[in-house]
PDB file of C-alpha atoms in Angstrom:
ATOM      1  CA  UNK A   1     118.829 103.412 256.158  1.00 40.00           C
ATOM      2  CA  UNK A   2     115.792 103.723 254.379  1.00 44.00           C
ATOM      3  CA  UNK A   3     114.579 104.808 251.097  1.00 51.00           C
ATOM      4  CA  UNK A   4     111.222 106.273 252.260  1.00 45.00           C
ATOM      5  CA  UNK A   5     112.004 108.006 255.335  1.00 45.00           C
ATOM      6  CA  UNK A   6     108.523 107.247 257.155  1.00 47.00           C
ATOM      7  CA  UNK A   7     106.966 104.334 256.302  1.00 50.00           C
ATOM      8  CA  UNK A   8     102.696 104.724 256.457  1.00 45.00           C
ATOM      9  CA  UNK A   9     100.292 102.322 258.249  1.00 37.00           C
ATOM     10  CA  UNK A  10      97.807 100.365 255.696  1.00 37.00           C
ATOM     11  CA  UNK A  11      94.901 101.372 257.809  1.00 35.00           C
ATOM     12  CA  UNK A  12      95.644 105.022 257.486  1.00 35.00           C
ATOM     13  CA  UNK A  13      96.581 105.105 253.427  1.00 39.00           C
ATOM     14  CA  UNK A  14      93.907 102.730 252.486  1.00 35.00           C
ATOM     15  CA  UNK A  15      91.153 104.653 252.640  1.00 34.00           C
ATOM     16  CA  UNK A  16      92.105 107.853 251.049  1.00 35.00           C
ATOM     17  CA  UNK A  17      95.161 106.735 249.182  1.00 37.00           C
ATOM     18  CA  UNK A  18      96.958 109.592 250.431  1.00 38.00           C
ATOM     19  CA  UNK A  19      97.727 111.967 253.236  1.00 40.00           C
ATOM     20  CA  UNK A  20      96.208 115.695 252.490  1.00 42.00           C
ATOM     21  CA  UNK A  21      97.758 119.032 253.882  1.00 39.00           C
ATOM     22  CA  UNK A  22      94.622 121.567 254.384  1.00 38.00           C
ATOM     23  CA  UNK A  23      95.836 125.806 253.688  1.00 36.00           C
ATOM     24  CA  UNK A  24      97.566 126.958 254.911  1.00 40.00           C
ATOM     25  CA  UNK A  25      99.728 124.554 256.869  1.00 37.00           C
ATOM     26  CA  UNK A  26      98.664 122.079 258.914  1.00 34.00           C
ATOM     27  CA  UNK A  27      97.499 118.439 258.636  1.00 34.00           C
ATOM     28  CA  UNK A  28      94.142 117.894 259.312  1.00 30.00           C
ATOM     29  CA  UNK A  29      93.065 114.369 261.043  1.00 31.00           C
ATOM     30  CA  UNK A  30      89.655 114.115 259.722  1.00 28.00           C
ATOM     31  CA  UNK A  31      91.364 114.535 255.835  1.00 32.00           C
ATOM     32  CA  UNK A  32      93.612 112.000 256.668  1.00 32.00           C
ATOM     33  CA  UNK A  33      91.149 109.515 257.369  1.00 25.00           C
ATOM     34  CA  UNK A  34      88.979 110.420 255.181  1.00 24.00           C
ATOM     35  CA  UNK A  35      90.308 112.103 251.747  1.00 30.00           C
ATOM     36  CA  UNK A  36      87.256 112.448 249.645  1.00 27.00           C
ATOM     37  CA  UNK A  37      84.982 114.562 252.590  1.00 29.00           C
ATOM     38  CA  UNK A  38      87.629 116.823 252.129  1.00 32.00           C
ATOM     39  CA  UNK A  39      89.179 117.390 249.028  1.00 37.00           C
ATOM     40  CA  UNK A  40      87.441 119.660 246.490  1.00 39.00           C
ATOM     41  CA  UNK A  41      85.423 117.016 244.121  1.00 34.00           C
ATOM     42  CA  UNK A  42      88.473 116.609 241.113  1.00 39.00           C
ATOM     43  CA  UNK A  43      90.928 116.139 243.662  1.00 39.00           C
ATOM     44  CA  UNK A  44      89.860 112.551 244.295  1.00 41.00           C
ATOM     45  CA  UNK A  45      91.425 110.678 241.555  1.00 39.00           C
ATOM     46  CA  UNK A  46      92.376 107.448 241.954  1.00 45.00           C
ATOM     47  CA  UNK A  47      95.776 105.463 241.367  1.00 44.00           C
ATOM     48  CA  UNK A  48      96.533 103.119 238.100  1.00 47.00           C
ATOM     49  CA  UNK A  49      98.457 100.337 239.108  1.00 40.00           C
ATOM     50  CA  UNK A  50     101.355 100.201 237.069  1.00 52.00           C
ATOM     51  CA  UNK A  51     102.176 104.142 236.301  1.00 43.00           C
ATOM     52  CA  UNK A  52      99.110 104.490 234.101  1.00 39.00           C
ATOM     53  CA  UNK A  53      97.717 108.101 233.409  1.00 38.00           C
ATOM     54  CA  UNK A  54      94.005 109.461 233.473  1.00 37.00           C
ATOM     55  CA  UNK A  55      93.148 112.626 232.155  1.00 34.00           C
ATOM     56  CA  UNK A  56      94.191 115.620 234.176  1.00 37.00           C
ATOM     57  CA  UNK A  57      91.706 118.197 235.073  1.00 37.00           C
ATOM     58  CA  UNK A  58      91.786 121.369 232.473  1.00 36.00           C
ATOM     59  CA  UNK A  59      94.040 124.472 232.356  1.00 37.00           C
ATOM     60  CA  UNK A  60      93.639 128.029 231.962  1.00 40.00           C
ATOM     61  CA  UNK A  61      94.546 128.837 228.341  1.00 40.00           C
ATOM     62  CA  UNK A  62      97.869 129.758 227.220  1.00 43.00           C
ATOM     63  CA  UNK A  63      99.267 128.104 230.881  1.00 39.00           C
ATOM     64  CA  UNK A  64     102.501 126.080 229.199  1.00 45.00           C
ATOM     65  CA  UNK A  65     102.347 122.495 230.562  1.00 51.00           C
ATOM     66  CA  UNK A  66     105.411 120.225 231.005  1.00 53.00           C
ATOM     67  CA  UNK A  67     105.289 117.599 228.259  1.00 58.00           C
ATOM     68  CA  UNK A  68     104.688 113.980 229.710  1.00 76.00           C
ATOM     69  CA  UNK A  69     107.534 111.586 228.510  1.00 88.00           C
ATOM     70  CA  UNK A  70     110.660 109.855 230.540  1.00 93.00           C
ATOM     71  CA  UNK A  71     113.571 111.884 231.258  1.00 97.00           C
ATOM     72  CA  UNK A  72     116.808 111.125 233.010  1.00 98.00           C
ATOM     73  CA  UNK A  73     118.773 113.271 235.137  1.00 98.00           C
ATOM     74  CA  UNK A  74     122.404 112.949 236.058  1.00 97.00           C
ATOM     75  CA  UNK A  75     122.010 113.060 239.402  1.00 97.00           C
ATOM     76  CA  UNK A  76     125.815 112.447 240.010  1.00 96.00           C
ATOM     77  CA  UNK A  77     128.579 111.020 238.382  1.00 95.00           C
ATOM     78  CA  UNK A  78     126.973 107.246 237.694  1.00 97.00           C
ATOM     79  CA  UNK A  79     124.164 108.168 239.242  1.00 98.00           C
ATOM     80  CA  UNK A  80     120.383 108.496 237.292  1.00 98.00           C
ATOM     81  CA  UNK A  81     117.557 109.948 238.178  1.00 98.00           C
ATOM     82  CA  UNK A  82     114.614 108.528 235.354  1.00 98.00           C
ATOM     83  CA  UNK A  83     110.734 110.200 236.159  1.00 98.00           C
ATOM     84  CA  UNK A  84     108.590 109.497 233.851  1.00 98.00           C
ATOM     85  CA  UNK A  85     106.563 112.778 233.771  1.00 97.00           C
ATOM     86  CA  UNK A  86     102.708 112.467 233.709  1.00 97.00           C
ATOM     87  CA  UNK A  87      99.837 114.223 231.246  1.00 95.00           C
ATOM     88  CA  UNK A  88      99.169 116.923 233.709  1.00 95.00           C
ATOM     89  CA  UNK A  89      97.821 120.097 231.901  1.00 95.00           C
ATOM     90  CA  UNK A  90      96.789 121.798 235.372  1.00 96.00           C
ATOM     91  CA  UNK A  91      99.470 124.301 236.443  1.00 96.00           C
ATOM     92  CA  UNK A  92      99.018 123.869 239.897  1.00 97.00           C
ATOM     93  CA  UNK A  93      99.162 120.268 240.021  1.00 97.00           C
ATOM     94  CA  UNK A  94     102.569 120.581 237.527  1.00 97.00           C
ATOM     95  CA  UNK A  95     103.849 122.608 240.010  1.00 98.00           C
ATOM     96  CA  UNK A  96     103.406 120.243 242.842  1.00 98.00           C
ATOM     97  CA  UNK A  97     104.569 117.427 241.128  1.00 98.00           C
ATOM     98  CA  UNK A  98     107.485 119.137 239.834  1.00 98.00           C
ATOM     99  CA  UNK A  99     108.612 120.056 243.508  1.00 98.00           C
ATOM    100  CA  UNK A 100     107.876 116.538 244.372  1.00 98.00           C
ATOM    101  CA  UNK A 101     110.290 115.244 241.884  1.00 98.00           C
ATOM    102  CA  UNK A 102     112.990 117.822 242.067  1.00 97.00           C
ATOM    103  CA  UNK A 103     113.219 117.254 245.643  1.00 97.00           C
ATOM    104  CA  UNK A 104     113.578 113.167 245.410  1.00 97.00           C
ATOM    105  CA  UNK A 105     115.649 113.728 242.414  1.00 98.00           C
ATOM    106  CA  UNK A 106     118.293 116.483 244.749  1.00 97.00           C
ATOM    107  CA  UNK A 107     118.094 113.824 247.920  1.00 97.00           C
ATOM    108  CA  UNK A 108     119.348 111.094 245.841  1.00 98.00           C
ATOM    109  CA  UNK A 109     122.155 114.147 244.303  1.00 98.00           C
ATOM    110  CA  UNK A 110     123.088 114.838 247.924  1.00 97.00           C
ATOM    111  CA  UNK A 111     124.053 111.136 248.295  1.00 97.00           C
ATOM    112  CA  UNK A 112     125.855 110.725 244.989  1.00 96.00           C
ATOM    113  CA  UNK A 113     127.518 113.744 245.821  1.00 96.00           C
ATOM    114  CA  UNK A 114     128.957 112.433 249.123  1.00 94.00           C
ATOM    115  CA  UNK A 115     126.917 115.595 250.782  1.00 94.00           C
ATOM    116  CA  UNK A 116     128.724 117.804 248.313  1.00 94.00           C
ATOM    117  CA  UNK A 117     125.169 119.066 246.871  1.00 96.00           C
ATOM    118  CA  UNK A 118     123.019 120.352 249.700  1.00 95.00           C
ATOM    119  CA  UNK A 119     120.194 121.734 246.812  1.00 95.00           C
ATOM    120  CA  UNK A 120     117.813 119.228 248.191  1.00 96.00           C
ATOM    121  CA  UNK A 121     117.062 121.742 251.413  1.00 95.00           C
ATOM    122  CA  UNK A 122     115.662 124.286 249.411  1.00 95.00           C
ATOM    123  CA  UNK A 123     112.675 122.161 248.550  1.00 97.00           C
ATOM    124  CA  UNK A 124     111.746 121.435 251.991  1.00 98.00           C
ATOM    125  CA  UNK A 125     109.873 123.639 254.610  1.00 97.00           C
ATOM    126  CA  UNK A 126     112.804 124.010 257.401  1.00 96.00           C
ATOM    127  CA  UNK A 127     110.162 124.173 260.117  1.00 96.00           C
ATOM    128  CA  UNK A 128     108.687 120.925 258.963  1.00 97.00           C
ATOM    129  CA  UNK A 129     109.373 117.390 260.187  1.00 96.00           C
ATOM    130  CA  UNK A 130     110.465 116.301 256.582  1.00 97.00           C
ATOM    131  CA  UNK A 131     113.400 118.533 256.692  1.00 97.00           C
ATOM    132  CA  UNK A 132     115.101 116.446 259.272  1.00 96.00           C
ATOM    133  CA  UNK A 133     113.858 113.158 258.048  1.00 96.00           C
ATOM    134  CA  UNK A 134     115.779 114.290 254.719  1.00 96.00           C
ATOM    135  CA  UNK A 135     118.444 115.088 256.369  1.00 96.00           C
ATOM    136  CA  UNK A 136     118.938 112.144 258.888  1.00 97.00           C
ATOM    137  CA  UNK A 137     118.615 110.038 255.475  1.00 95.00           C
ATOM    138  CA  UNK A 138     121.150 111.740 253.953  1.00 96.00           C
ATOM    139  CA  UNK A 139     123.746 111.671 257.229  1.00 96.00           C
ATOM    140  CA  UNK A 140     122.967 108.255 257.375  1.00 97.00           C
ATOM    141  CA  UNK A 141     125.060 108.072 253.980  1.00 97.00           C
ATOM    142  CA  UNK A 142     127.493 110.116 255.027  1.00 96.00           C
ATOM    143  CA  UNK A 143     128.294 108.477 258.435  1.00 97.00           C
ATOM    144  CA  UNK A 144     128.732 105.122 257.369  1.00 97.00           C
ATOM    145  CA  UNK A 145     131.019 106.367 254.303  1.00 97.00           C
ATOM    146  CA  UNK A 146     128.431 105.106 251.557  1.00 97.00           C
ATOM    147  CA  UNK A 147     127.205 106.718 247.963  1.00 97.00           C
ATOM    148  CA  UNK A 148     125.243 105.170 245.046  1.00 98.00           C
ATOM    149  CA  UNK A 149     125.185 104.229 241.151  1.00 98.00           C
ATOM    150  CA  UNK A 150     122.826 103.272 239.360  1.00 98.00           C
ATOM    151  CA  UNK A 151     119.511 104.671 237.913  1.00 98.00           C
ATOM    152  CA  UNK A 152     116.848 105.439 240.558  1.00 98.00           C
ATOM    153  CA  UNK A 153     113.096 105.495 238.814  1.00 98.00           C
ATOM    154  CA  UNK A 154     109.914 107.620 239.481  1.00 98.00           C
ATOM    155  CA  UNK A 155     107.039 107.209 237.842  1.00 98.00           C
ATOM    156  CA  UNK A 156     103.229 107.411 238.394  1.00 97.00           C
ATOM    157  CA  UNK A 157     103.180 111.150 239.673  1.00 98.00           C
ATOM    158  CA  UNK A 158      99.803 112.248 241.023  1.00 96.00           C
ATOM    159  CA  UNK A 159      97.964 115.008 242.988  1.00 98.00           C
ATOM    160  CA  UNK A 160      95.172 113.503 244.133  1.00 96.00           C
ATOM    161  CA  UNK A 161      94.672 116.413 246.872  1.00 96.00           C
ATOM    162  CA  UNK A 162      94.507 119.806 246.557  1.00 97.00           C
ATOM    163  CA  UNK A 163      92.738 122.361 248.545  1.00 95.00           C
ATOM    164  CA  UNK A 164      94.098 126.055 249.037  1.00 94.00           C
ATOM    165  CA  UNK A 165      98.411 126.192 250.054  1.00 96.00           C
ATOM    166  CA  UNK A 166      97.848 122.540 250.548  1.00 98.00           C
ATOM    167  CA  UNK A 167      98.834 119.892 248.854  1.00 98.00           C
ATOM    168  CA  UNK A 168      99.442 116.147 248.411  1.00 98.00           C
ATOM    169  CA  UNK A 169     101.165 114.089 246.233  1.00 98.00           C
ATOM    170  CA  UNK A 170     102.823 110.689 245.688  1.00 94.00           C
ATOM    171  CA  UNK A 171     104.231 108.297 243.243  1.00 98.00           C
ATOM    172  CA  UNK A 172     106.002 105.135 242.862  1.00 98.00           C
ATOM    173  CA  UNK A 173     109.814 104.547 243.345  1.00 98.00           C
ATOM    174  CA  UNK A 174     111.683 101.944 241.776  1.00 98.00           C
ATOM    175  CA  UNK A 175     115.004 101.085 243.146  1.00 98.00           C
ATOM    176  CA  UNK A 176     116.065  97.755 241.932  1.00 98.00           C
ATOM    177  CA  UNK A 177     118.718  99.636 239.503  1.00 98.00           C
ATOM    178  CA  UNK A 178     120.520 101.614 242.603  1.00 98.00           C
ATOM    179  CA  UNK A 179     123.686  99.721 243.958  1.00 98.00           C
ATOM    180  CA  UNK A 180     124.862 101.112 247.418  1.00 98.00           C
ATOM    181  CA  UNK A 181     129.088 102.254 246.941  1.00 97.00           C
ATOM    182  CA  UNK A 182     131.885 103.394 248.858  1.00 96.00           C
ATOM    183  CA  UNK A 183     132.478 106.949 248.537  1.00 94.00           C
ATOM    184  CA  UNK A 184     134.872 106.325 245.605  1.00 94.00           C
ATOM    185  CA  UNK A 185     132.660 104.149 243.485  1.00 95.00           C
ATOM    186  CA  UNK A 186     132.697 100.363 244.275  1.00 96.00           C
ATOM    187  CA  UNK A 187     129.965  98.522 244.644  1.00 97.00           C
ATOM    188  CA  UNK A 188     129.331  97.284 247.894  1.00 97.00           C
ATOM    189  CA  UNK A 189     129.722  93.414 248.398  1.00 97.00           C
ATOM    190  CA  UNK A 190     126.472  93.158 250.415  1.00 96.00           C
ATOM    191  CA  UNK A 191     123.602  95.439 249.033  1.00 97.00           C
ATOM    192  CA  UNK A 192     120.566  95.921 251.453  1.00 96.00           C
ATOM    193  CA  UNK A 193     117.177  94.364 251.064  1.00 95.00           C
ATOM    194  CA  UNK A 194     115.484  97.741 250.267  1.00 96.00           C
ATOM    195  CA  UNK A 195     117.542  97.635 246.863  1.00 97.00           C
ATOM    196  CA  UNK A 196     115.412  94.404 246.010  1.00 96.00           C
ATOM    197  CA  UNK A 197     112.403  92.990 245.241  1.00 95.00           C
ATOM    198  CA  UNK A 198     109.998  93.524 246.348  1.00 95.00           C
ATOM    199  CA  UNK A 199     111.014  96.004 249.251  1.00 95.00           C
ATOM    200  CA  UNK A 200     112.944  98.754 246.156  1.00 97.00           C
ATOM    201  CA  UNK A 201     109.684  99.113 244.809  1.00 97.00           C
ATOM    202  CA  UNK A 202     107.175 101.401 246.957  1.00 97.00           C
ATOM    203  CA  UNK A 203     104.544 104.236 247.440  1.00 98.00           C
ATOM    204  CA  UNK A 204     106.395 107.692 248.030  1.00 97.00           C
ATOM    205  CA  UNK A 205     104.054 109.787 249.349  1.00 97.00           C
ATOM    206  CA  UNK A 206     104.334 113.793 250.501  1.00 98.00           C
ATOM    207  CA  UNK A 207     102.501 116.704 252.106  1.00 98.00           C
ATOM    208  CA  UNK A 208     103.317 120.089 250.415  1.00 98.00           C
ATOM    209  CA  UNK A 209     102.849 123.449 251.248  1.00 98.00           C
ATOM    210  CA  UNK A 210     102.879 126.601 248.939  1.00 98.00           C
ATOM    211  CA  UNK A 211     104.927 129.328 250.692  1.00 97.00           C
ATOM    212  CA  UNK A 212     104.079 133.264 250.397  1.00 96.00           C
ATOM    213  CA  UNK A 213     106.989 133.403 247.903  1.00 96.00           C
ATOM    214  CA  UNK A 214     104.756 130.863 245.921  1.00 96.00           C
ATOM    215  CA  UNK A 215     107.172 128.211 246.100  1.00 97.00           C
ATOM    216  CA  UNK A 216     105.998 124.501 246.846  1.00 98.00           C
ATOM    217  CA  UNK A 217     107.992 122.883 249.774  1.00 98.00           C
ATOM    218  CA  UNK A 218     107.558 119.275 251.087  1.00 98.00           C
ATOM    219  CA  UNK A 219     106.376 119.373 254.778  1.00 98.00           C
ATOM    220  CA  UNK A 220     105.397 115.392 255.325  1.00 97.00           C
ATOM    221  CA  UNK A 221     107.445 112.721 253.935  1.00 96.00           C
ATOM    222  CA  UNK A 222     105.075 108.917 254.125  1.00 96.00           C
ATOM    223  CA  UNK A 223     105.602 105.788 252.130  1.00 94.00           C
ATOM    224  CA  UNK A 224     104.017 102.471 251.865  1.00 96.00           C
ATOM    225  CA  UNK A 225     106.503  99.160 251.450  1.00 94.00           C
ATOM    226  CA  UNK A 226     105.631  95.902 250.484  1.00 92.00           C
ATOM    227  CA  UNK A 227     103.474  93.763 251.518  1.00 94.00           C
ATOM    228  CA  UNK A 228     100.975  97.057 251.633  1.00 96.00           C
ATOM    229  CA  UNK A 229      98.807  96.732 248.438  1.00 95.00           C
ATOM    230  CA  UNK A 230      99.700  99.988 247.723  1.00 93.00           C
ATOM    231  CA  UNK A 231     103.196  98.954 247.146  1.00 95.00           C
ATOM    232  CA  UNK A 232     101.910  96.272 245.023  1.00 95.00           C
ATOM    233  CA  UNK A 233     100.028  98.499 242.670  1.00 95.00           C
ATOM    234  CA  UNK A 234     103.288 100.115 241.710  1.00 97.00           C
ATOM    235  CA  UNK A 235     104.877  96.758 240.806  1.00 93.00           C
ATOM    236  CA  UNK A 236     105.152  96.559 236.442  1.00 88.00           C
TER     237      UNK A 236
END
C-alpha cells in the first residue's frame, strides 16, 4: 500500500523536475527528459523547497482567482484534508491545480469512506493508467479492511508545464498526521513506515489532460520518496 501510487526514478525527475503531458494526450519522451526544450518559456519555474511561492504568471482581467491561504476539508468523519493553496492568478494553471487537489483530496475521501465515496473517478481520465493505479490504491484499503484519521497535508502546488490540453503538476504531501484504522475507527497497533519520517513526506507528481468538455483529468500519477532530493526539498 502506497501513498504515491508510482514512485519516479531520480534520473528521470531530476532534470526537468517534472513529467509534461504534450496536447492533446500523450506523453512525449523527449519532454520528459528534457522539460525546458519543451515547455513554452513561463512554464519552467522552478520548485521552493519548503512550500514557498514565486510569482505566478499574469491573468486576463476580471478572471476571479482562488485566494492563496490553508484550508481544511473534511474528507471523512476524522479525516482532514489541509492544502495550502498557492498565489496563482493564471486561470489555467488554477484550474489544473485545483483538479490536482480535488482529486488527492476525493482518493483520501474514498478511503475514509470505506469506498462509500467513489467522487474521486470523476477526476481521472478512465482510459488512462492513473485510473487504475487510483483504484488498486483504494481496493488495497478496502481488501485488507483498513480506513484512516488524521489530517493529510498538501502544500507547494505548482504547474511548472503547460503546453496546449497538456498539463503537469505536482506538490508535496505530508503524511505524518494520517494514522491507518480499522473500518470502525481504531487506530491500528502497527502503522506502516510510509506514515513516518521521512518516507510520509514526498513529491506527488501528475500528468493532466483537458477534456473537450473542458474539464482537467489526471492521466499519469509519479512521485518521488525519500532519499530522492526531491523528497527532501519538501521536508519543513
Amino acid at each position: 500500500m502506497r501513498p504515491g501510487l508510482v514512485r519516479a526514478a531520480a534520473a528521470l525527475l531530476a532534470p526537468a523536475r517534472a513529467l509534461l503531458l504534450s496536447a492533446p494526450v500523450l506523453l512525449v519522451p523527449a519532454c520528459v527528459l528534457l522539460l525546458s526544450a519543451c515547455a513554452p518559456p513561463d512554464a519552467d519555474r522552478g520548485f521552493t523547497p519548503g512550500g514557498g511561492a514565486e510569482p505566478a504568471a499574469a491573468t486576463a482581467p476580471g478572471t476571479p482567482a482562488r485566494p492563496p491561504g490553508a484550508e481544511a476539508i473534511t474528507a471523512a468523519p476524522g479525516l482532514t484534508v489541509e492544502i495550502e493553496w498557492p498565489d496563482e492568478p493564471d486561470p489555467v494553471r488554477s484550474a489544473v491545480i485545483k483538479a490536482f487537489a480535488r482529486d488527492f483530496t476525493a482518493q483520501w475521501r474514498a478511503v475514509g469512506t470505506s469506498g462509500g465515496d467513489r467522487s474521486y473517478v470523476k477526476g481521472i481520465d478512465a482510459e488512462s493508467s492513473a485510473y487504475q493505479d487510483a483504484v488498486t490504491w483504494v481496493r488495497e484499503f478496502l481488501d485488507d479492511r483498513q480506513s484512516a484519521r488524521g489530517v493529510a497535508k498538501l502544500y507547494a502546488l505548482r504547474v511548472p508545464a503547460l503546453m496546449g490540453r497538456g498539463a503537469e503538476a505536482y506538490g508535496c504531501v505530508d503524511l505524518t498526521g494520517v494514522r491507518l484504522t480499522d473500518q470502525e475507527g481504531t487506530a491500528l497497533a502497527r502503522q506502516p513506515a510510509w506514515l513516518k519520517r521521512p518516507r510520509a513526506v514526498y513529491l506527488q507528481t501528475a500528468g493532466l489532460g483537458r477534456g473537450d468538455d473542458g474539464v482537467w483529468r489526471i492521466r499519469l500519477y509519479r512521485h518521488a520518496d525519500y532519499p530522492d532530493e526531491l523528497a527532501k526539498e519538501c521536508q519543513r
